[in-house]
Amino acid sequence: MVAPQSSSYPRTDFPEDLECHPLLVVDFAKVKSGDEQEIDQLYKACTALGFFYLKNHGVEDFTEPMFDMGKATFDLPDEELMPFEQGDSGMSAGYKKAGLNNVDAKGNLDTVHFINVAKDDALAYPDVKQRTYPRIVVERMDTVTSFVRTSDNVLQTLMAVLEPRIGLPKGTLAALHKEGDISGSESRCILKPAEGDKGYLPEGKGEDGNPAAAIGAHTDFGVLSMLHGRGCGGLQVLPPGTSKWQHIRPLPGHAVCNVGDTLSVYSGNIFKSNIHRVVPPPAPQNKHPRWSLVYFLRPGFDQPLAPLSDKSDLVRANAEKDPAMQALPKGETAGSWYKRRIALQRVANRKGPETWAASRGTERASLRFFPAWGRPLAG
Ligand SMILES: O=C(O)CCC(=O)C(=O)O
Ligand SMILES: [Fe+2]
């Protein structure tokens, strides 16, 4: 008899001896209570790798109902899911079927399914702000709303305590993320099916002959992301100045948080948006489906995307000396950044390797290499 899937979560078989990149641990309860030492730790994490573990965040109770919602959604037949596929126009909300995004310049396909729900829709339900969703999501919108609300509060709190550290007046960042302003903030439940399961796709072959990624190397688009797993590895970071991808060890009760592009840009690149990717989990976990769940906090679409130099001398000084900030495309908004990045990853929009290059955000800055990022590279 096949054991029900839920009995194999959380997984506890991530290999003990696999070398992993260590991350600083931040205690959210302490940050929230104003503990300056803990805020120092958060500041350190966001200015160094831009990734950290977050504990005592209060989202724990909301994650399993989200995974259940994801499973029931991905179990729907394609006829029910495809009308809600995110499409090729640069919208992230909706279902994303595996194989419809590229993962690299060569044009390899991604191997994961997403069900993304816009914060705008979750909070306004039953009103529709961005789009409608598959039946299961609608039936369980209470679950999504609770997850979105709780996660959004956590990330808004982290964003607020970081403000004074970079000389920004109180409320500057919150004003770019006002509730009711349409934004790219969203929840995302991710499934990489096990071999033989519905919707499974094998990874392609990368340019170097190694297997391609399940989710290609990228930086996140928004301010902060918060990721929950169910004990499966597969998330990797490329630490700045290195060329070896390193696993992040899943730790029970700890979310993995990271800075995204818009926080990096608003801060004049004081805060770092680090490149990461997803590969099949290490054996023996690779025989099992891999589940993850993210909440992305992103600015209102209409907000300009440029260093907040007129609000902080520290930001201005950093932006003026940082080549990545100097190379930023002019006239971007948070919405144009998000839309370009999402649309140009879609297989249907691919013309060649230049399309992948044009989908990039701060990846080259993350690698400390930034000739003209955000636009195609010559050659
Ligand atoms: O599934 C993961 O571990 C990470 C997902 C991710 O990086 C993303 O969706 O942006
Ligand atoms: Fe990501």
CSV table of C-alpha atoms and ligand atoms in Angstrom, one decimal:
chain,number,residue,atom,x,y,z
A,1,MET,CA,0.0,0.0,0.0
A,2,VAL,CA,1.3,3.5,-0.8
A,3,ALA,CA,1.5,5.7,2.3
A,4,PRO,CA,-0.4,9.0,2.1
A,5,GLN,CA,1.9,11.7,0.9
A,6,SER,CA,1.4,13.9,4.0
A,7,SER,CA,2.9,11.2,6.2
A,8,SER,CA,6.3,11.8,4.5
A,9,TYR,CA,6.4,15.5,5.6
A,10,PRO,CA,8.3,17.1,7.0
A,11,ARG,CA,11.2,15.2,5.5
A,12,THR,CA,14.1,14.5,7.8
A,13,ASP,CA,16.4,12.9,5.3
A,14,PHE,CA,18.4,15.9,4.1
A,15,PRO,CA,22.0,14.5,4.1
A,16,GLU,CA,23.8,15.4,7.4
A,17,ASP,CA,27.2,15.5,5.8
A,18,LEU,CA,26.4,17.6,2.7
A,19,GLU,CA,28.4,20.9,2.8
A,20,CYS,CA,26.0,23.8,3.0
A,21,HIS,CA,26.3,27.6,3.0
A,22,PRO,CA,25.7,28.8,6.6
A,23,LEU,CA,23.1,31.6,7.1
A,24,LEU,CA,22.7,34.0,10.0
A,25,VAL,CA,19.6,33.3,12.2
A,26,VAL,CA,17.3,36.2,13.0
A,27,ASP,CA,14.7,35.9,15.7
A,28,PHE,CA,11.6,37.7,14.5
A,29,ALA,CA,10.0,38.0,18.0
A,30,LYS,CA,13.1,39.8,19.2
A,31,VAL,CA,13.2,42.1,16.1
A,32,LYS,CA,9.5,42.9,16.6
A,33,SER,CA,10.1,43.9,20.2
A,34,GLY,CA,12.8,46.3,19.1
A,35,ASP,CA,15.9,44.3,20.3
A,36,GLU,CA,18.7,46.3,18.7
A,37,GLN,CA,21.2,43.5,18.8
A,38,GLU,CA,18.8,41.3,16.8
A,39,ILE,CA,18.2,44.2,14.4
A,40,ASP,CA,22.0,44.4,14.0
A,41,GLN,CA,22.0,40.8,13.0
A,42,LEU,CA,19.2,41.4,10.4
A,43,TYR,CA,21.1,44.4,9.1
A,44,LYS,CA,24.3,42.3,8.8
A,45,ALA,CA,22.5,39.5,7.0
A,46,CYS,CA,20.9,41.9,4.5
A,47,THR,CA,24.1,43.8,3.7
A,48,ALA,CA,26.2,40.6,3.4
A,49,LEU,CA,24.6,37.7,1.6
A,50,GLY,CA,21.1,39.0,1.7
A,51,PHE,CA,19.8,35.6,2.9
A,52,PHE,CA,19.0,34.6,6.5
A,53,TYR,CA,17.0,32.1,8.5
A,54,LEU,CA,14.0,33.6,10.3
A,55,LYS,CA,12.6,31.9,13.4
A,56,ASN,CA,9.6,32.7,15.7
A,57,HIS,CA,7.8,34.4,12.8
A,58,GLY,CA,4.3,33.2,13.6
A,59,VAL,CA,3.6,31.9,10.1
A,60,GLU,CA,4.1,28.2,11.1
A,61,ASP,CA,0.4,27.5,11.6
A,62,PHE,CA,-0.5,28.8,8.1
A,63,THR,CA,1.9,26.8,6.0
A,64,GLU,CA,0.5,23.2,6.0
A,65,PRO,CA,-3.0,24.5,5.0
A,66,MET,CA,-1.3,26.3,2.1
A,67,PHE,CA,0.5,23.1,1.0
A,68,ASP,CA,-2.8,21.2,1.2
A,69,MET,CA,-4.4,23.9,-1.0
A,70,GLY,CA,-1.4,23.6,-3.4
A,71,LYS,CA,-1.8,19.8,-3.6
A,72,ALA,CA,-5.5,19.9,-4.3
A,73,THR,CA,-4.9,22.6,-6.9
A,74,PHE,CA,-2.2,20.7,-8.8
A,75,ASP,CA,-4.3,17.6,-8.7
A,76,LEU,CA,-7.0,19.3,-10.8
A,77,PRO,CA,-7.1,18.2,-14.4
A,78,ASP,CA,-5.4,20.5,-17.0
A,79,GLU,CA,-8.8,21.5,-18.4
A,80,GLU,CA,-9.6,23.1,-15.0
A,81,LEU,CA,-6.1,24.6,-14.5
A,82,MET,CA,-5.1,25.9,-17.9
A,83,PRO,CA,-7.8,28.7,-18.1
A,84,PHE,CA,-6.0,30.2,-15.1
A,85,GLU,CA,-2.4,29.8,-16.4
A,86,GLN,CA,-0.5,33.0,-15.9
A,87,GLY,CA,0.0,33.6,-19.6
A,88,ASP,CA,2.8,35.4,-21.5
A,89,SER,CA,2.1,39.0,-20.9
A,90,GLY,CA,4.1,39.5,-17.7
A,91,MET,CA,1.5,38.6,-15.0
A,92,SER,CA,2.7,36.3,-12.2
A,93,ALA,CA,-0.6,35.6,-10.5
A,94,GLY,CA,-2.3,32.4,-11.5
A,95,TYR,CA,-1.2,28.8,-12.3
A,96,LYS,CA,2.2,28.3,-13.9
A,97,LYS,CA,2.6,24.9,-15.5
A,98,ALA,CA,6.0,23.3,-15.5
A,99,GLY,CA,7.9,23.8,-18.7
A,100,LEU,CA,6.5,27.2,-19.6
A,101,ASN,CA,9.5,29.2,-18.2
A,102,ASN,CA,13.1,29.1,-19.3
A,103,VAL,CA,15.8,28.4,-16.8
A,104,ASP,CA,18.9,29.6,-18.7
A,105,ALA,CA,20.2,31.3,-21.8
A,106,LYS,CA,20.2,28.0,-23.6
A,107,GLY,CA,16.4,27.7,-23.4
A,108,ASN,CA,16.1,24.8,-21.0
A,109,LEU,CA,12.6,24.4,-19.4
A,110,ASP,CA,11.7,24.8,-15.8
A,111,THR,CA,10.3,21.7,-14.0
A,112,VAL,CA,8.1,23.2,-11.3
A,113,HIS,CA,4.4,24.1,-11.0
A,114,PHE,CA,3.4,27.3,-9.2
A,115,ILE,CA,0.1,28.4,-7.9
A,116,ASN,CA,0.5,32.2,-7.3
A,117,VAL,CA,-2.2,34.3,-5.6
A,118,ALA,CA,-1.8,38.1,-5.7
A,119,LYS,CA,-2.0,39.8,-2.3
A,120,ASP,CA,-4.5,42.2,-3.9
A,121,ASP,CA,-6.9,39.4,-4.8
A,122,ALA,CA,-6.5,37.5,-1.5
A,123,LEU,CA,-7.2,40.6,0.6
A,124,ALA,CA,-10.1,42.0,-1.6
A,125,TYR,CA,-11.8,38.6,-2.1
A,126,PRO,CA,-14.6,38.2,-3.3
A,127,ASP,CA,-13.7,41.4,-5.3
A,128,VAL,CA,-11.3,40.7,-8.1
A,129,LYS,CA,-8.3,43.1,-8.4
A,130,GLN,CA,-5.9,41.2,-10.7
A,131,ARG,CA,-7.5,38.0,-11.8
A,132,THR,CA,-9.6,34.9,-10.9
A,133,TYR,CA,-8.2,31.5,-9.8
A,134,PRO,CA,-8.9,27.8,-10.1
A,135,ARG,CA,-11.9,26.4,-8.1
A,136,ILE,CA,-9.8,25.0,-5.2
A,137,VAL,CA,-8.0,28.3,-4.6
A,138,VAL,CA,-11.4,30.1,-4.5
A,139,GLU,CA,-12.8,27.5,-2.1
A,140,ARG,CA,-9.8,27.9,0.2
A,141,MET,CA,-9.3,31.7,-0.1
A,142,ASP,CA,-9.6,32.0,3.7
A,143,THR,CA,-6.4,29.9,4.0
A,144,VAL,CA,-4.6,32.0,1.4
A,145,THR,CA,-5.8,35.3,3.0
A,146,SER,CA,-4.5,34.3,6.4
A,147,PHE,CA,-1.1,33.2,5.0
A,148,VAL,CA,-0.8,36.4,3.0
A,149,ARG,CA,-1.9,38.7,5.8
A,150,THR,CA,0.5,37.1,8.4
A,151,SER,CA,3.5,36.9,6.0
A,152,ASP,CA,3.0,40.4,4.8
A,153,ASN,CA,3.0,41.7,8.4
A,154,VAL,CA,6.3,39.9,9.1
A,155,LEU,CA,8.0,41.2,6.0
A,156,GLN,CA,6.7,44.8,6.5
A,157,THR,CA,8.0,44.7,10.0
A,158,LEU,CA,11.5,43.6,8.8
A,159,MET,CA,11.4,46.3,6.2
A,160,ALA,CA,10.4,49.0,8.7
A,161,VAL,CA,13.2,48.2,11.2
A,162,LEU,CA,15.8,48.4,8.4
A,163,GLU,CA,14.8,51.9,7.4
A,164,PRO,CA,16.6,53.9,10.0
A,165,ARG,CA,19.8,51.8,9.4
A,166,ILE,CA,20.1,53.4,6.0
A,167,GLY,CA,19.0,56.8,7.0
A,168,LEU,CA,15.5,56.7,5.6
A,169,PRO,CA,12.8,58.7,7.4
A,170,LYS,CA,10.2,56.4,9.1
A,171,GLY,CA,7.5,55.2,6.8
A,172,THR,CA,9.4,55.8,3.5
A,173,LEU,CA,9.4,52.2,2.4
A,174,ALA,CA,5.9,51.5,3.8
A,175,ALA,CA,4.6,54.4,1.5
A,176,LEU,CA,5.8,52.4,-1.5
A,177,HIS,CA,3.8,49.4,-0.3
A,178,LYS,CA,0.5,50.9,0.6
A,179,GLU,CA,-2.4,48.5,0.9
A,180,GLY,CA,-4.8,49.0,-1.9
A,181,ASP,CA,-2.1,50.0,-4.4
A,182,ILE,CA,-2.0,47.2,-7.0
A,183,SER,CA,1.3,45.4,-6.6
A,184,GLY,CA,3.3,42.3,-7.4
A,185,SER,CA,3.1,41.0,-3.8
A,186,GLU,CA,1.9,37.4,-3.9
A,187,SER,CA,1.9,33.9,-2.3
A,188,ARG,CA,3.4,31.1,-4.3
A,189,CYS,CA,3.1,27.3,-3.6
A,190,ILE,CA,5.6,25.4,-5.6
A,191,LEU,CA,5.7,21.7,-6.5
A,192,LYS,CA,8.4,19.8,-8.3
A,193,PRO,CA,6.7,16.4,-8.8
A,194,ALA,CA,8.5,13.1,-8.2
A,195,GLU,CA,9.5,11.1,-11.3
A,196,GLY,CA,6.4,9.2,-12.5
A,197,ASP,CA,3.9,11.6,-10.8
A,198,LYS,CA,1.4,13.8,-12.7
A,199,GLY,CA,3.2,16.8,-14.2
A,200,TYR,CA,6.7,15.5,-13.8
A,201,LEU,CA,9.3,16.9,-16.2
A,202,PRO,CA,13.0,15.9,-16.2
A,203,GLU,CA,15.6,18.7,-16.0
A,204,GLY,CA,17.3,19.5,-19.3
A,205,LYS,CA,21.1,19.6,-20.0
A,206,GLY,CA,22.9,22.8,-19.1
A,207,GLU,CA,25.6,24.5,-21.2
A,208,ASP,CA,28.3,22.9,-19.0
A,209,GLY,CA,26.9,19.4,-19.5
A,210,ASN,CA,25.5,19.3,-15.9
A,211,PRO,CA,21.7,19.0,-15.4
A,212,ALA,CA,19.9,22.3,-15.9
A,213,ALA,CA,18.1,23.8,-12.9
A,214,ALA,CA,14.5,23.2,-11.9
A,215,ILE,CA,14.1,27.0,-11.3
A,216,GLY,CA,16.9,28.9,-13.1
A,217,ALA,CA,19.4,31.2,-11.4
A,218,HIS,CA,17.7,34.4,-10.4
A,219,THR,CA,17.4,37.2,-8.0
A,220,ASP,CA,13.9,37.9,-6.6
A,221,PHE,CA,12.1,40.9,-8.0
A,222,GLY,CA,10.7,42.5,-4.8
A,223,VAL,CA,11.7,43.8,-1.4
A,224,LEU,CA,11.8,40.7,0.7
A,225,SER,CA,10.9,37.0,0.3
A,226,MET,CA,10.0,34.5,2.9
A,227,LEU,CA,10.3,30.8,2.0
A,228,HIS,CA,9.0,27.7,3.8
A,229,GLY,CA,9.9,24.1,2.9
A,230,ARG,CA,8.9,20.7,4.2
A,231,GLY,CA,12.4,19.5,4.9
A,232,CYS,CA,13.5,19.1,1.2
A,233,GLY,CA,16.7,20.7,0.0
A,234,GLY,CA,17.4,21.9,-3.5
A,235,LEU,CA,17.6,25.7,-2.8
A,236,GLN,CA,21.1,26.9,-3.6
A,237,VAL,CA,22.9,30.2,-3.5
A,238,LEU,CA,26.0,31.4,-5.3
A,239,PRO,CA,27.9,33.5,-2.8
A,240,PRO,CA,29.4,36.7,-4.2
A,241,GLY,CA,32.9,36.2,-5.7
A,242,THR,CA,32.6,32.4,-6.0
A,243,SER,CA,31.6,30.1,-8.8
A,244,LYS,CA,30.3,27.1,-6.7
A,245,TRP,CA,26.6,26.8,-6.0
A,246,GLN,CA,26.0,25.9,-2.4
A,247,HIS,CA,23.0,24.2,-0.8
A,248,ILE,CA,20.9,25.9,1.9
A,249,ARG,CA,20.2,23.4,4.7
A,250,PRO,CA,16.5,23.1,5.5
A,251,LEU,CA,16.0,23.8,9.2
A,252,PRO,CA,12.8,22.8,11.0
A,253,GLY,CA,10.8,25.9,12.2
A,254,HIS,CA,13.1,28.3,10.2
A,255,ALA,CA,11.9,30.2,7.1
A,256,VAL,CA,14.6,31.3,4.7
A,257,CYS,CA,14.3,35.0,3.9
A,258,ASN,CA,16.1,37.0,1.3
A,259,VAL,CA,16.4,40.6,0.0
A,260,GLY,CA,15.1,41.1,-3.5
A,261,ASP,CA,15.9,43.6,-6.3
A,262,THR,CA,13.7,46.5,-5.3
A,263,LEU,CA,15.1,46.7,-1.8
A,264,SER,CA,18.6,46.5,-3.2
A,265,VAL,CA,17.8,49.4,-5.6
A,266,TYR,CA,15.9,51.5,-3.1
A,267,SER,CA,18.9,51.2,-0.7
A,268,GLY,CA,21.5,52.2,-3.3
A,269,ASN,CA,22.6,48.5,-3.1
A,270,ILE,CA,23.4,48.7,0.6
A,271,PHE,CA,21.1,45.7,0.9
A,272,LYS,CA,22.1,42.8,-1.4
A,273,SER,CA,19.8,40.8,-3.6
A,274,ASN,CA,21.6,37.5,-4.0
A,275,ILE,CA,21.4,35.1,-6.9
A,276,HIS,CA,19.8,31.6,-6.1
A,277,ARG,CA,18.3,28.7,-7.9
A,278,VAL,CA,16.5,25.4,-7.3
A,279,VAL,CA,17.9,22.0,-8.3
A,280,PRO,CA,16.5,18.5,-7.5
A,281,PRO,CA,17.0,17.8,-3.8
A,282,PRO,CA,20.0,15.7,-2.9
A,283,ALA,CA,19.6,11.9,-2.6
A,284,PRO,CA,17.6,10.3,-1.1
A,285,GLN,CA,15.2,13.2,-1.2
A,286,ASN,CA,15.2,13.3,-5.0
A,287,LYS,CA,12.8,10.4,-5.2
A,288,HIS,CA,10.1,12.5,-3.6
A,289,PRO,CA,8.0,15.5,-4.6
A,290,ARG,CA,9.5,18.7,-3.5
A,291,TRP,CA,7.2,21.3,-1.9
A,292,SER,CA,8.0,25.0,-1.1
A,293,LEU,CA,6.0,28.0,-0.3
A,294,VAL,CA,6.9,31.7,-0.6
A,295,TYR,CA,5.5,35.0,0.2
A,296,PHE,CA,6.9,37.9,-1.9
A,297,LEU,CA,6.6,41.5,-0.7
A,298,ARG,CA,6.8,43.8,-3.7
A,299,PRO,CA,6.2,47.5,-4.2
A,300,GLY,CA,3.1,49.1,-5.8
A,301,PHE,CA,3.4,48.7,-9.6
A,302,ASP,CA,3.3,52.5,-10.1
A,303,GLN,CA,6.2,53.3,-7.7
A,304,PRO,CA,9.4,54.5,-9.4
A,305,LEU,CA,12.3,52.1,-9.1
A,306,ALA,CA,15.5,54.0,-8.3
A,307,PRO,CA,17.7,54.5,-5.3
A,308,LEU,CA,16.0,56.7,-2.7
A,309,SER,CA,18.9,59.2,-2.8
A,310,ASP,CA,16.8,62.3,-2.1
A,311,LYS,CA,15.5,60.7,1.1
A,312,SER,CA,18.9,59.6,2.6
A,313,ASP,CA,22.5,60.8,2.4
A,314,LEU,CA,23.7,57.2,3.1
A,315,VAL,CA,21.7,55.9,0.2
A,316,ARG,CA,22.9,58.6,-2.1
A,317,ALA,CA,26.6,58.1,-1.2
A,318,ASN,CA,26.3,54.4,-1.8
A,319,ALA,CA,24.4,54.7,-5.0
A,320,GLU,CA,26.9,57.2,-6.4
A,321,LYS,CA,29.8,54.8,-5.8
A,322,ASP,CA,28.1,51.6,-6.8
A,323,PRO,CA,28.6,50.7,-10.5
A,324,ALA,CA,25.5,48.5,-10.4
A,325,MET,CA,23.3,51.5,-9.4
A,326,GLN,CA,24.9,53.7,-12.0
A,327,ALA,CA,24.1,51.1,-14.7
A,328,LEU,CA,20.4,50.8,-13.7
A,329,PRO,CA,18.0,51.4,-16.6
A,330,LYS,CA,16.3,54.8,-16.2
A,331,GLY,CA,12.6,55.4,-16.0
A,332,GLU,CA,11.7,51.9,-14.5
A,333,THR,CA,8.8,51.4,-12.2
A,334,ALA,CA,8.4,48.4,-9.8
A,335,GLY,CA,5.7,47.3,-12.2
A,336,SER,CA,7.8,47.5,-15.4
A,337,TRP,CA,10.7,45.7,-13.7
A,338,TYR,CA,8.4,42.8,-12.5
A,339,LYS,CA,6.6,42.6,-15.9
A,340,ARG,CA,9.7,42.5,-18.0
A,341,ARG,CA,11.3,39.9,-15.8
A,342,ILE,CA,8.3,37.6,-15.8
A,343,ALA,CA,7.4,38.0,-19.4
A,344,LEU,CA,10.9,37.4,-20.8
A,345,GLN,CA,11.3,34.1,-18.8
A,346,ARG,CA,8.3,32.7,-20.6
A,347,VAL,CA,9.2,30.1,-23.2
A,348,ALA,CA,6.6,31.6,-25.6
A,349,ASN,CA,8.4,34.9,-25.6
A,350,ARG,CA,11.9,33.5,-26.3
A,351,LYS,CA,13.7,34.6,-29.4
A,352,GLY,CA,17.2,33.4,-28.4
A,353,PRO,CA,19.7,33.8,-25.6
A,354,GLU,CA,19.2,37.5,-25.7
A,355,THR,CA,15.7,37.1,-24.3
A,356,TRP,CA,17.1,35.4,-21.2
A,357,ALA,CA,19.6,38.2,-20.8
A,358,ALA,CA,16.9,40.8,-21.1
A,359,SER,CA,14.9,39.1,-18.3
A,360,ARG,CA,17.6,39.6,-15.8
A,361,GLY,CA,17.4,41.9,-12.7
A,362,THR,CA,20.3,42.4,-10.3
A,363,GLU,CA,22.0,39.0,-11.0
A,364,ARG,CA,25.1,40.6,-12.4
A,365,ALA,CA,25.4,42.9,-9.4
A,366,SER,CA,25.0,39.9,-7.2
A,367,LEU,CA,28.0,38.3,-9.0
A,368,ARG,CA,29.8,41.7,-8.7
A,369,PHE,CA,29.7,41.9,-12.5
A,370,PHE,CA,27.5,44.6,-14.0
A,371,PRO,CA,28.3,46.0,-17.5
A,372,ALA,CA,24.6,46.8,-18.3
A,373,TRP,CA,22.4,44.6,-16.4
A,374,GLY,CA,18.7,44.6,-17.1
A,375,ARG,CA,19.4,44.7,-20.8
A,376,PRO,CA,20.9,42.2,-23.2
A,377,LEU,CA,24.6,41.8,-23.1
A,378,ALA,CA,26.5,42.2,-26.3
A,379,GLY,CA,28.1,39.0,-27.5
B,1,LIG,O1,11.5,26.8,-4.0
B,1,LIG,C1,12.5,27.4,-3.5
B,1,LIG,O2,13.3,26.8,-2.7
B,1,LIG,C2,12.8,28.8,-4.0
B,1,LIG,C3,11.9,29.4,-4.9
B,1,LIG,C4,12.3,30.7,-5.5
B,1,LIG,O3,13.5,31.1,-5.4
B,1,LIG,C5,11.3,31.6,-6.1
B,1,LIG,O4,10.2,31.2,-6.3
B,1,LIG,O5,11.7,32.8,-6.4
B,2,FE,FE,13.6,33.2,-5.7
